[in-house]
Tab-separated table of C-alpha atoms in Angstrom:
chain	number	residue	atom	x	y	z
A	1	UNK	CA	187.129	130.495	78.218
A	2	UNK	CA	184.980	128.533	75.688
A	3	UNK	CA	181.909	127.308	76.258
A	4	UNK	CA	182.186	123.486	75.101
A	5	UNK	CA	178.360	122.214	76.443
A	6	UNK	CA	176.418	121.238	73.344
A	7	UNK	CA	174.562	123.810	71.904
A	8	UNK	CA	170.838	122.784	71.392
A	9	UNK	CA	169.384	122.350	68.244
A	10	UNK	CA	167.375	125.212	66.542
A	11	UNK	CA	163.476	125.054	66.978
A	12	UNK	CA	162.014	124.976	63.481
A	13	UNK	CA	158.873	126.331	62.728
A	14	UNK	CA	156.387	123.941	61.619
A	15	UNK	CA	154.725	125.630	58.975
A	16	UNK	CA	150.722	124.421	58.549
A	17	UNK	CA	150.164	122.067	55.547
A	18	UNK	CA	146.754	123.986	53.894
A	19	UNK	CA	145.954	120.352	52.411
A	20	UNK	CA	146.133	118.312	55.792
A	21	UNK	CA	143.206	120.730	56.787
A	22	UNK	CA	140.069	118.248	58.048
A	23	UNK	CA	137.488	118.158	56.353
A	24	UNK	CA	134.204	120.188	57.331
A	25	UNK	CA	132.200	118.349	59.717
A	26	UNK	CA	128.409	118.400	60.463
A	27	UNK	CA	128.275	119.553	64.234
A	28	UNK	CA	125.044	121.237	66.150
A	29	UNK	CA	125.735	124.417	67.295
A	30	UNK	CA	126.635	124.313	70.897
A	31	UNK	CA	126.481	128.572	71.132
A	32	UNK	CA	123.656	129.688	67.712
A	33	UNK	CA	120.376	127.192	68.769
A	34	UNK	CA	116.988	127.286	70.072
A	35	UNK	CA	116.605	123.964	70.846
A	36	UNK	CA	119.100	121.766	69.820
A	37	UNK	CA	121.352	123.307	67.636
A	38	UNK	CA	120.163	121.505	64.386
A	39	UNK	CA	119.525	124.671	62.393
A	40	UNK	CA	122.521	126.440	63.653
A	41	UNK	CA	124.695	123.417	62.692
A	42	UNK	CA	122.730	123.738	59.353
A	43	UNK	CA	123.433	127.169	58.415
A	44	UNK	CA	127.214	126.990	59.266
A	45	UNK	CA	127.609	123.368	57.627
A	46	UNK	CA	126.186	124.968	54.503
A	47	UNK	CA	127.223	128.630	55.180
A	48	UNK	CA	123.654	130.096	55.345
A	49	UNK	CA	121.533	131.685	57.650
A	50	UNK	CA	120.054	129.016	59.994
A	51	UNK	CA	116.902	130.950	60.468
A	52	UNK	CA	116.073	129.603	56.521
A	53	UNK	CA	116.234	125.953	58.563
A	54	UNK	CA	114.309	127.510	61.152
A	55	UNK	CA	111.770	128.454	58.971
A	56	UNK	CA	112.093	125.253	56.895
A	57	UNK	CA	111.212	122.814	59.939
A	58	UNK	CA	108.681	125.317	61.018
A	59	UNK	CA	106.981	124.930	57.941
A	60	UNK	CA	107.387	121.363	57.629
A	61	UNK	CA	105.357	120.494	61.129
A	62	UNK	CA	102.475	121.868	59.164
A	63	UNK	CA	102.464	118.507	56.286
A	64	UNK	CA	102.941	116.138	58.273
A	65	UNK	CA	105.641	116.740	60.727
A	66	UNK	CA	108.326	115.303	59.125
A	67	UNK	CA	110.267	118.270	59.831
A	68	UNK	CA	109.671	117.443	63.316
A	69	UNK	CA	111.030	113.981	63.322
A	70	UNK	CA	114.155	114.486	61.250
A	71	UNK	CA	114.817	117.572	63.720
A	72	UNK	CA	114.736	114.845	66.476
A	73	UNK	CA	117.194	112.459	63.760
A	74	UNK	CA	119.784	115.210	63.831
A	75	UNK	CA	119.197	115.953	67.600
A	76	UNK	CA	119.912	112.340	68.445
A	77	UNK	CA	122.770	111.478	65.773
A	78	UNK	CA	124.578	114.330	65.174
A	79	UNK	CA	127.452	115.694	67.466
A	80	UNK	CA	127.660	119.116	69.439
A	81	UNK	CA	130.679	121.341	68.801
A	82	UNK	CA	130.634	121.384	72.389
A	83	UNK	CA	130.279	119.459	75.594
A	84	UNK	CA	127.839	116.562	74.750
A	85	UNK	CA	124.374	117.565	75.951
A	86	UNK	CA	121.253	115.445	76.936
A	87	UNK	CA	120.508	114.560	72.771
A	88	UNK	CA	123.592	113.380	72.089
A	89	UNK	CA	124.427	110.986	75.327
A	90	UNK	CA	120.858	109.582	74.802
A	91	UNK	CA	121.873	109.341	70.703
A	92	UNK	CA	125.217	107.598	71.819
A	93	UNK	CA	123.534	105.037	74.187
A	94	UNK	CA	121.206	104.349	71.495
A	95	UNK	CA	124.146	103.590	68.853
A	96	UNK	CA	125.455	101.844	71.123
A	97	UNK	CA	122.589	99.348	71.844
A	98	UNK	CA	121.804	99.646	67.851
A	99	UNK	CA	120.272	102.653	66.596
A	100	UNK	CA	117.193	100.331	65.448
A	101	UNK	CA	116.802	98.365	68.066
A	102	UNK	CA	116.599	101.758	70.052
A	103	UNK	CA	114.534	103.313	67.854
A	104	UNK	CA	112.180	100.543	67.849
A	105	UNK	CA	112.054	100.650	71.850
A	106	UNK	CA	110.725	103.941	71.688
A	107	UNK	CA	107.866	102.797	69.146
A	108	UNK	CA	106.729	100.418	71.270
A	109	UNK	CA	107.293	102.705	74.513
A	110	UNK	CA	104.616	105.036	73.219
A	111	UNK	CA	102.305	102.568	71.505
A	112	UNK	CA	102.601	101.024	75.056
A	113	UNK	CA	101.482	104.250	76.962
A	114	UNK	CA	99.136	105.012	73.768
A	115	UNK	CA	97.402	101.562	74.753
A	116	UNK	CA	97.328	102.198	78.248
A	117	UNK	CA	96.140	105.636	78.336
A	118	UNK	CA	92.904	104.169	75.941
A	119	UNK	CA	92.542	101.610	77.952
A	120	UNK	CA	92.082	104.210	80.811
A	121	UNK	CA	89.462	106.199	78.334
A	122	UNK	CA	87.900	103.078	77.597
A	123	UNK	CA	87.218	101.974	81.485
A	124	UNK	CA	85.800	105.271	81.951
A	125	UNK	CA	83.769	105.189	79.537
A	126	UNK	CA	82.205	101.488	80.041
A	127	UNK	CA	81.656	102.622	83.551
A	128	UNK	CA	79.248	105.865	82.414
A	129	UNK	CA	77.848	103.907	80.193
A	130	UNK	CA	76.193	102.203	83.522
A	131	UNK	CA	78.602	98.633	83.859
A	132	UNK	CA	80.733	100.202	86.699
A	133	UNK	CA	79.951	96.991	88.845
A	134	UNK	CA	81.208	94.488	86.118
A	135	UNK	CA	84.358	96.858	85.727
A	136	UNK	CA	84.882	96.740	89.607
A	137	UNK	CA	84.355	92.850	90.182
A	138	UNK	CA	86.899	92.886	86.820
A	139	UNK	CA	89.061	94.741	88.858
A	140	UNK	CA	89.205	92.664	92.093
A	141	UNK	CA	89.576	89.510	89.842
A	142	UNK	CA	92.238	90.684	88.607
A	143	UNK	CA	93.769	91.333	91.953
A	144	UNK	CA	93.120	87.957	92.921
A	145	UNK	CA	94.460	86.511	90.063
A	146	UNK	CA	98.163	88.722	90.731
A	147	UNK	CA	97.611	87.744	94.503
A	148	UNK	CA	97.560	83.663	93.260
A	149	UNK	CA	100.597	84.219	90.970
A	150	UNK	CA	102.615	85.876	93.129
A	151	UNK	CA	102.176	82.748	96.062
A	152	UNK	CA	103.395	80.879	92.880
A	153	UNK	CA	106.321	82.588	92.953
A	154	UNK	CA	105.404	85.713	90.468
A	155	UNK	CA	105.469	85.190	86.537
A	156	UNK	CA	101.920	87.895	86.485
A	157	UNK	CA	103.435	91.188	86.713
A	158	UNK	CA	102.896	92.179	82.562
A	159	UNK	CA	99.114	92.191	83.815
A	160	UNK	CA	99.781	94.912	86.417
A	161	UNK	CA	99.861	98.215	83.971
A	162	UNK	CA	97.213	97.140	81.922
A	163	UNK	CA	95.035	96.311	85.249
A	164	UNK	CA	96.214	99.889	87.118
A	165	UNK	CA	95.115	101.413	83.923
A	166	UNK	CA	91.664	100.003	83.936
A	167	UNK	CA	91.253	100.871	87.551
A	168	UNK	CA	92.369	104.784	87.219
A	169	UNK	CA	89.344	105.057	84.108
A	170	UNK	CA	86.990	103.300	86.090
A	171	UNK	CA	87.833	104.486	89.602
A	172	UNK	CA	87.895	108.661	87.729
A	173	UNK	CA	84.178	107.723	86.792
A	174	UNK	CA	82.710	105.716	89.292
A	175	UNK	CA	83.817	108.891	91.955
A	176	UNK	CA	82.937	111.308	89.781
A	177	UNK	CA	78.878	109.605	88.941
A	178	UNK	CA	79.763	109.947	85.228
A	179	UNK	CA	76.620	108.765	83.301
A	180	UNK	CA	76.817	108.703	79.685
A	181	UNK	CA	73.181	106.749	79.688
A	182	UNK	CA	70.433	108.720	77.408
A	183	UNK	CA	71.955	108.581	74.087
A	184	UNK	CA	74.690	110.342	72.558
A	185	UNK	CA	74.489	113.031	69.852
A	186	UNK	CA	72.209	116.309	69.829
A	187	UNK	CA	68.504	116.435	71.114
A	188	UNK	CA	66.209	119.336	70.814
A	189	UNK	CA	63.024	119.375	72.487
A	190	UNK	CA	60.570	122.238	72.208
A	191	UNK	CA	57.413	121.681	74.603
A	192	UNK	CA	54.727	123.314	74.051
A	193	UNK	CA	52.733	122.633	76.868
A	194	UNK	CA	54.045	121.553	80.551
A	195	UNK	CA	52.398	118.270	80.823
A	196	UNK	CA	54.477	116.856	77.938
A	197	UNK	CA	57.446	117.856	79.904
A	198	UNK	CA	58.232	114.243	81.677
A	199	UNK	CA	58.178	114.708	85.230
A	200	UNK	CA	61.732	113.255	85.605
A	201	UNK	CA	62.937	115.113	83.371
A	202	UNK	CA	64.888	115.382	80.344
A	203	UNK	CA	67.941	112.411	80.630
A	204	UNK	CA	70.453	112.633	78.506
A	205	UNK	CA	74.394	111.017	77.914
A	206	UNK	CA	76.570	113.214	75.821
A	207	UNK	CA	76.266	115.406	73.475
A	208	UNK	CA	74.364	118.655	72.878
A	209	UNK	CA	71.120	119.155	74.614
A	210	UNK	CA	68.428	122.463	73.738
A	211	UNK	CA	65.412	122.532	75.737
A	212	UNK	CA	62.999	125.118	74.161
A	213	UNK	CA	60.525	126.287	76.532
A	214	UNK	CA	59.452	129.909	74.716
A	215	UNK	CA	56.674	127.942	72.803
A	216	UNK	CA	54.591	127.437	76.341
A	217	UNK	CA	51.624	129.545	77.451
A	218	UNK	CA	53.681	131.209	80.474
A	219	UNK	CA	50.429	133.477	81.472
A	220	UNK	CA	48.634	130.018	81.662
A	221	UNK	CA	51.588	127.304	82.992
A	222	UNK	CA	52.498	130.276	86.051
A	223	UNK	CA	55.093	127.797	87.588
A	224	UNK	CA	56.978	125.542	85.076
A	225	UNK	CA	58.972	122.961	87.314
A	226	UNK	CA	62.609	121.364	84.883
A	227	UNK	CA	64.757	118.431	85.641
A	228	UNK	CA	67.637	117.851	83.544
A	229	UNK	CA	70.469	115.074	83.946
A	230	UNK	CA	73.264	115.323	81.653
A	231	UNK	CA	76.586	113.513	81.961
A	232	UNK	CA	78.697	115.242	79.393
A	233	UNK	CA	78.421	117.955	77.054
A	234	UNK	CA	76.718	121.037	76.360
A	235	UNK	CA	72.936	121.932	77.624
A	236	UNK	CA	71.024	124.902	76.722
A	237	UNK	CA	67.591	125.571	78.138
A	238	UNK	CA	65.684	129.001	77.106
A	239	UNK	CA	63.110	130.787	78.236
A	240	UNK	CA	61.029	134.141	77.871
A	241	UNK	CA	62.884	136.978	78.826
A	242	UNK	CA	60.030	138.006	81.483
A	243	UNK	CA	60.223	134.511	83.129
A	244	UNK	CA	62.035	134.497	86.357
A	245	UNK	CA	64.124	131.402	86.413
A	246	UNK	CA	64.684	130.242	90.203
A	247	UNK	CA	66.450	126.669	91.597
A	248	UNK	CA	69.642	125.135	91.429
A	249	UNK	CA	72.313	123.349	89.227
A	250	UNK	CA	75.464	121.072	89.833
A	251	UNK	CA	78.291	120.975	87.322
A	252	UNK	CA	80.578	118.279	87.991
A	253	UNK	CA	83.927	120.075	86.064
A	254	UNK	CA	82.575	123.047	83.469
A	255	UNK	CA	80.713	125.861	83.856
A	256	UNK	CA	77.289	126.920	84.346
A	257	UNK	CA	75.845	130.305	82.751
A	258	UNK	CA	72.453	130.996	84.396
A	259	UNK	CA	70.470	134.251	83.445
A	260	UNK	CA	73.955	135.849	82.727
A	261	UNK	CA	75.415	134.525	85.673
A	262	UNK	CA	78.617	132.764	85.701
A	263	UNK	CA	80.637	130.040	87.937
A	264	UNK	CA	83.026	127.143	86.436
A	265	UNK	CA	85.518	125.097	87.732
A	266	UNK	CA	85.023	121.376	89.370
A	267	UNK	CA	81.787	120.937	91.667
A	268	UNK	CA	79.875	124.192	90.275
A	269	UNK	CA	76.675	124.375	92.567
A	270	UNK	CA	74.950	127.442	91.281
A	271	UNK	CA	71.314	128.197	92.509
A	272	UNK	CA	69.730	131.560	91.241
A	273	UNK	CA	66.483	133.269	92.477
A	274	UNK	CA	66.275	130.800	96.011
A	275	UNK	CA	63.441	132.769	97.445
A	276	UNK	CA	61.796	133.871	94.408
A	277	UNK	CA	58.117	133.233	94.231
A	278	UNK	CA	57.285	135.822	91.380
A	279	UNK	CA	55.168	133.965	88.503
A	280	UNK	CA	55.826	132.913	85.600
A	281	UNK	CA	58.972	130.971	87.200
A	282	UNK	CA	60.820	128.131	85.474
A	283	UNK	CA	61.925	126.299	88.543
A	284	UNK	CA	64.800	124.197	87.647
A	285	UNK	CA	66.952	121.461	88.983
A	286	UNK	CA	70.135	120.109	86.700
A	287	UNK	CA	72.681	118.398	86.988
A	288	UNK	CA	75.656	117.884	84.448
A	289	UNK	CA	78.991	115.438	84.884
A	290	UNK	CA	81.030	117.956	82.492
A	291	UNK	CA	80.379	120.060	80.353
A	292	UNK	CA	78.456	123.941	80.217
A	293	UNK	CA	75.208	124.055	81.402
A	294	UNK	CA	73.555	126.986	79.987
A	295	UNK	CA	70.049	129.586	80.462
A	296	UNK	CA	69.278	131.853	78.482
A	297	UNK	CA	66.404	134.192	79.553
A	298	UNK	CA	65.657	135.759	75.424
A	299	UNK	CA	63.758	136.205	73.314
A	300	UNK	CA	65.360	136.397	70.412
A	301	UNK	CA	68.334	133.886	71.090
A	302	UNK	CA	69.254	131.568	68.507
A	303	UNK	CA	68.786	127.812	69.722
A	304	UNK	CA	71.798	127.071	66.730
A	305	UNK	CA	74.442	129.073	68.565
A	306	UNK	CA	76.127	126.605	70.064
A	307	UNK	CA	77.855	129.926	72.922
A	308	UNK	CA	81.720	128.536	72.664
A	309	UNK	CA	82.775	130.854	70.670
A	310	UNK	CA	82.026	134.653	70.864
A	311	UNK	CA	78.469	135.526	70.156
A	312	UNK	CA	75.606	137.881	71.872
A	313	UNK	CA	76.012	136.334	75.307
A	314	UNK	CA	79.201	135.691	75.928
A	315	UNK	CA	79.700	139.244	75.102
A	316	UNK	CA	77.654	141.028	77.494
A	317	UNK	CA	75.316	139.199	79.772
A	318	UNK	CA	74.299	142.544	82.009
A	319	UNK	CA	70.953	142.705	79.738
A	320	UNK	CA	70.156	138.657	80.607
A	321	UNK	CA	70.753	139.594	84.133
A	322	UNK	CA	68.414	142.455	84.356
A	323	UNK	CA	65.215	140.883	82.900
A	324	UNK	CA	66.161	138.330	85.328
A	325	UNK	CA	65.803	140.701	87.840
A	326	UNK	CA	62.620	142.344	86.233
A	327	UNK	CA	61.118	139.155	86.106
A	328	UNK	CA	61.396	137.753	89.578
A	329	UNK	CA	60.565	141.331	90.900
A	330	UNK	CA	64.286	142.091	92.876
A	331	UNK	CA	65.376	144.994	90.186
B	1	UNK	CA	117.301	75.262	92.305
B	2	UNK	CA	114.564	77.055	92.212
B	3	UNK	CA	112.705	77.827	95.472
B	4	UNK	CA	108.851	76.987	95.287
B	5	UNK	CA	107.804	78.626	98.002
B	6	UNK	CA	109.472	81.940	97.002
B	7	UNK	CA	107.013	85.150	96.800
B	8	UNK	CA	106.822	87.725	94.462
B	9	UNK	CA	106.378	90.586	96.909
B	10	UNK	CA	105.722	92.925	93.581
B	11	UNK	CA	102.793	90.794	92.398
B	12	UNK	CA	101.342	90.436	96.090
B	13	UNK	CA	101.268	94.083	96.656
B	14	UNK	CA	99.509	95.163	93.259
B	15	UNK	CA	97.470	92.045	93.934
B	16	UNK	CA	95.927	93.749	97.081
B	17	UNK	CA	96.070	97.033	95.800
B	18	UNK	CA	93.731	96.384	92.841
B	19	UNK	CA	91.807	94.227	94.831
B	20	UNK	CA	90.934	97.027	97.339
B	21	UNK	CA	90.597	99.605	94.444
B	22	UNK	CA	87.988	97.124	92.738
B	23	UNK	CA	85.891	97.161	96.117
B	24	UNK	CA	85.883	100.329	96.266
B	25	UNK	CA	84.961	100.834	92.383
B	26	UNK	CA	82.366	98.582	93.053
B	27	UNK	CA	80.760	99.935	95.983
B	28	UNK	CA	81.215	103.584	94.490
B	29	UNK	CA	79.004	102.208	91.442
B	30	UNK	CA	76.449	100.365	92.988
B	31	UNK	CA	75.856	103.662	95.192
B	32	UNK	CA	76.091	101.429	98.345
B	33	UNK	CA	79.155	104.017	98.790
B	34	UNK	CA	79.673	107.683	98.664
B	35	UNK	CA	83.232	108.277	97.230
B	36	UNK	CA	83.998	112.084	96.545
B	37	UNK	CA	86.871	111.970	93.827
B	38	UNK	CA	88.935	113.486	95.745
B	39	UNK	CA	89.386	110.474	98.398
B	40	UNK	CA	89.347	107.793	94.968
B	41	UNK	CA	92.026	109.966	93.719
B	42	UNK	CA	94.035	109.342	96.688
B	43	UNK	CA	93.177	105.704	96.855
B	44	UNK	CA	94.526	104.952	93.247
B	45	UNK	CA	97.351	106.682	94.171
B	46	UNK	CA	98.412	105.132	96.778
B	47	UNK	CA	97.912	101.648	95.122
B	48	UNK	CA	100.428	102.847	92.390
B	49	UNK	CA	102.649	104.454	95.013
B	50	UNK	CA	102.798	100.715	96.630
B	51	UNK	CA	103.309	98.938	93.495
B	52	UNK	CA	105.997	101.299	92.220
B	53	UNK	CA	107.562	101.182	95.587
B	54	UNK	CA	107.546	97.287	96.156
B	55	UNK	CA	108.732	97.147	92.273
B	56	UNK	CA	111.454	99.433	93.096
B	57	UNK	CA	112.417	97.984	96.325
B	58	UNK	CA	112.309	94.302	94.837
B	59	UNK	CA	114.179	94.959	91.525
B	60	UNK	CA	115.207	98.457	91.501
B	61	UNK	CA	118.626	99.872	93.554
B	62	UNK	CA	121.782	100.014	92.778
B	63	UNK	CA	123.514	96.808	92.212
B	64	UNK	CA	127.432	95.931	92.879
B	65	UNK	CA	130.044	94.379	90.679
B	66	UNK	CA	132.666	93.487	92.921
């Protein structure tokens, strides 16, 4: 018996062509990256060690951070080796709309939020400076204005970011009693007797405020009464180390370091020494928007050290705390 | 044609939102008002919460080809 059905052909072996190999491609490293796979894409692209590209765009965000944006360049035009990731879809709808055009959206995306986030400083900052009605009535106008365009059938809503931005600076500092009135910079007064303290008080806006009381005749002044109004910054009053420092302060977001004691956060009320009557007393009433409100019972302090960074009492205020306590007689 | 009495419900809602956060900006400067910042923090809020809402309710959605 033969066999007579056809006999298939023999399978040849395709042998690979070494010249038909294609050619090396740029790709970010889907399985060697940090962030995006740039400098893993790198190193094999070039056949080095992609920490070298680490270390190169590392370096670079220190001139300039041009490192940084050609990092985002790469991120946005160069293709994974693996499943397309967040970078790449976003780099592929931006070729698609025009890589420029794109790019030029999200320049004018951020100078847009850039605007309206100064815009927001700026409010705030006209309404401290005392014009929070004006703002306000500003505000309201506006509203009307929106309210008559949109019975007109709309063609007013480009003034609505601009206006909610305005309203969050000036609504922030109108609740908050911001008051940036006084002057800005650094003031340092040093009394020397208690009458030439004004009886309201020191006022002040922002900036750095000392208030110098070791120059006074304690032995003759007994009860020495301080008002201070600050609306943002840093304020520093010292005394004597053997005067007993009594009253209250408010801190509207900051800190307050009294005698060596400490509170911070938003709304500080810290009062020290209620029911002291021991003399000499600095009796004191302050209030501060934001910032660090500061006393300093020593006699040796430095009215120059401004106390953010380290220095004597930030280090250890246990010795401020017990003349405190010397002083108004409860150590 | 274009209706003339149509009404941009976007532009009415911000309208009265900024309108009633202005009030209250003014009152809470002229000190005829007490307004912790917690309770102005709410109210500006909720006037961005209605104008993002109305915007997305107006414009916003997904939209059919068919």
């Amino acid at each position: 018996m033969t066999d007579d059905t056809p006999t298939e052909d023999t399978p040849t072996i395709e042998q690979p062509k070494t010249e038909d190999r294609p050619p090396r491609r740029l790709q970010r490293s889907s399985s060697d990256r940090i962030l995006a796979g740039v400098a893993g894409g790198l190193g094999r692209y070039f056949r080095v060690d992609p920490v070298i590209f680490r270390i190169g765009f590392g370096i670079s965000l220190l001139f300039g951070g041009i490192g940084a944006l050609a990092y985002l360049l790469l991120a946005l035009l160069v293709p994974t080796d693996g499943e397309p990731d967040f970078a790449q879809r976003l780099g592929g709808r931006l070729q698609s709309r025009g890589l420029w055009r794109g790019l030029a959206a999200i320049v004018i995306a951020l100078l847009a939020v850039a605007g309206l986030i100064a815009l927001t400083g700026a409010s705030a900052l006209v309404v401290a400076l005392g014009w929070g009605v004006p703002v306000g009535i500003a505000v309201v106008a506006i509203g009307a204005l929106l309210l008559i365009a949109a019975l007109r059938g709309g063609g007013a809503r480009w003034l609505i970011p601009p206006a909610v931005a305005i309203a969050i600076g000036a609504g922030v500092a109108s609740a908050s009693d911001l008051n940036f009135r006084g002057g800005i910079g650094d003031r340092e007064y040093q009394p020397l007797t208690a009458a030439s303290i004004p009886a309201d008080g020191y006022r002040f806006g922002v900036g750095r405020l000392v208030v110098d009381l070791r120059h006074l005749d304690w032995q003759r002044e007994r009860v020495v009464r301080l008002r201070l109004e600050m609306g943002a910054g840093q304020a520093n009053v010292f005394v004597p180390s053997d005067v007993c420092v009594a009253g209250t302060a408010h801190v509207g977001a900051g800190e307050t370091e009294i005698v060596g004691e400490r509170n911070s956060g938003l709304g500080v009320d810290h009062s020290v020494g209620s029911a002291a009557s021991a003399v000499p007393r600095l009796q004191l009433d302050a209030e501060l928007d934001v910032g660090q409100l500061r006393v300093i019972n020593s006699d040796t302090a430095s009215v120059d050290n401004p106390g953010y960074g380290p220095g004597p009492f930030h280090e250890d205020t246990a010795p401020l705390r017990a003349a405190e306590a010397r002083a108004c007689g409860t150590g | 044609m274009r209706d003339r009495l149509s009404i941009d419900p976007v532009c009415l809602g911000a309208g009265l939102a900024l309108a009633a956060v202005g009030v209250l900006i003014v009152l809470a400067s002229s000190g005829a008002l007490s307004v912790p910042l917690g309770w102005m923090a709410v109210a500006l809020t909720a006037a961005v919460a209605v104008i993002l809402l109305l915007s997305g309710l107006v414009d916003g959605g997904p939209r059919r080809h068919d």
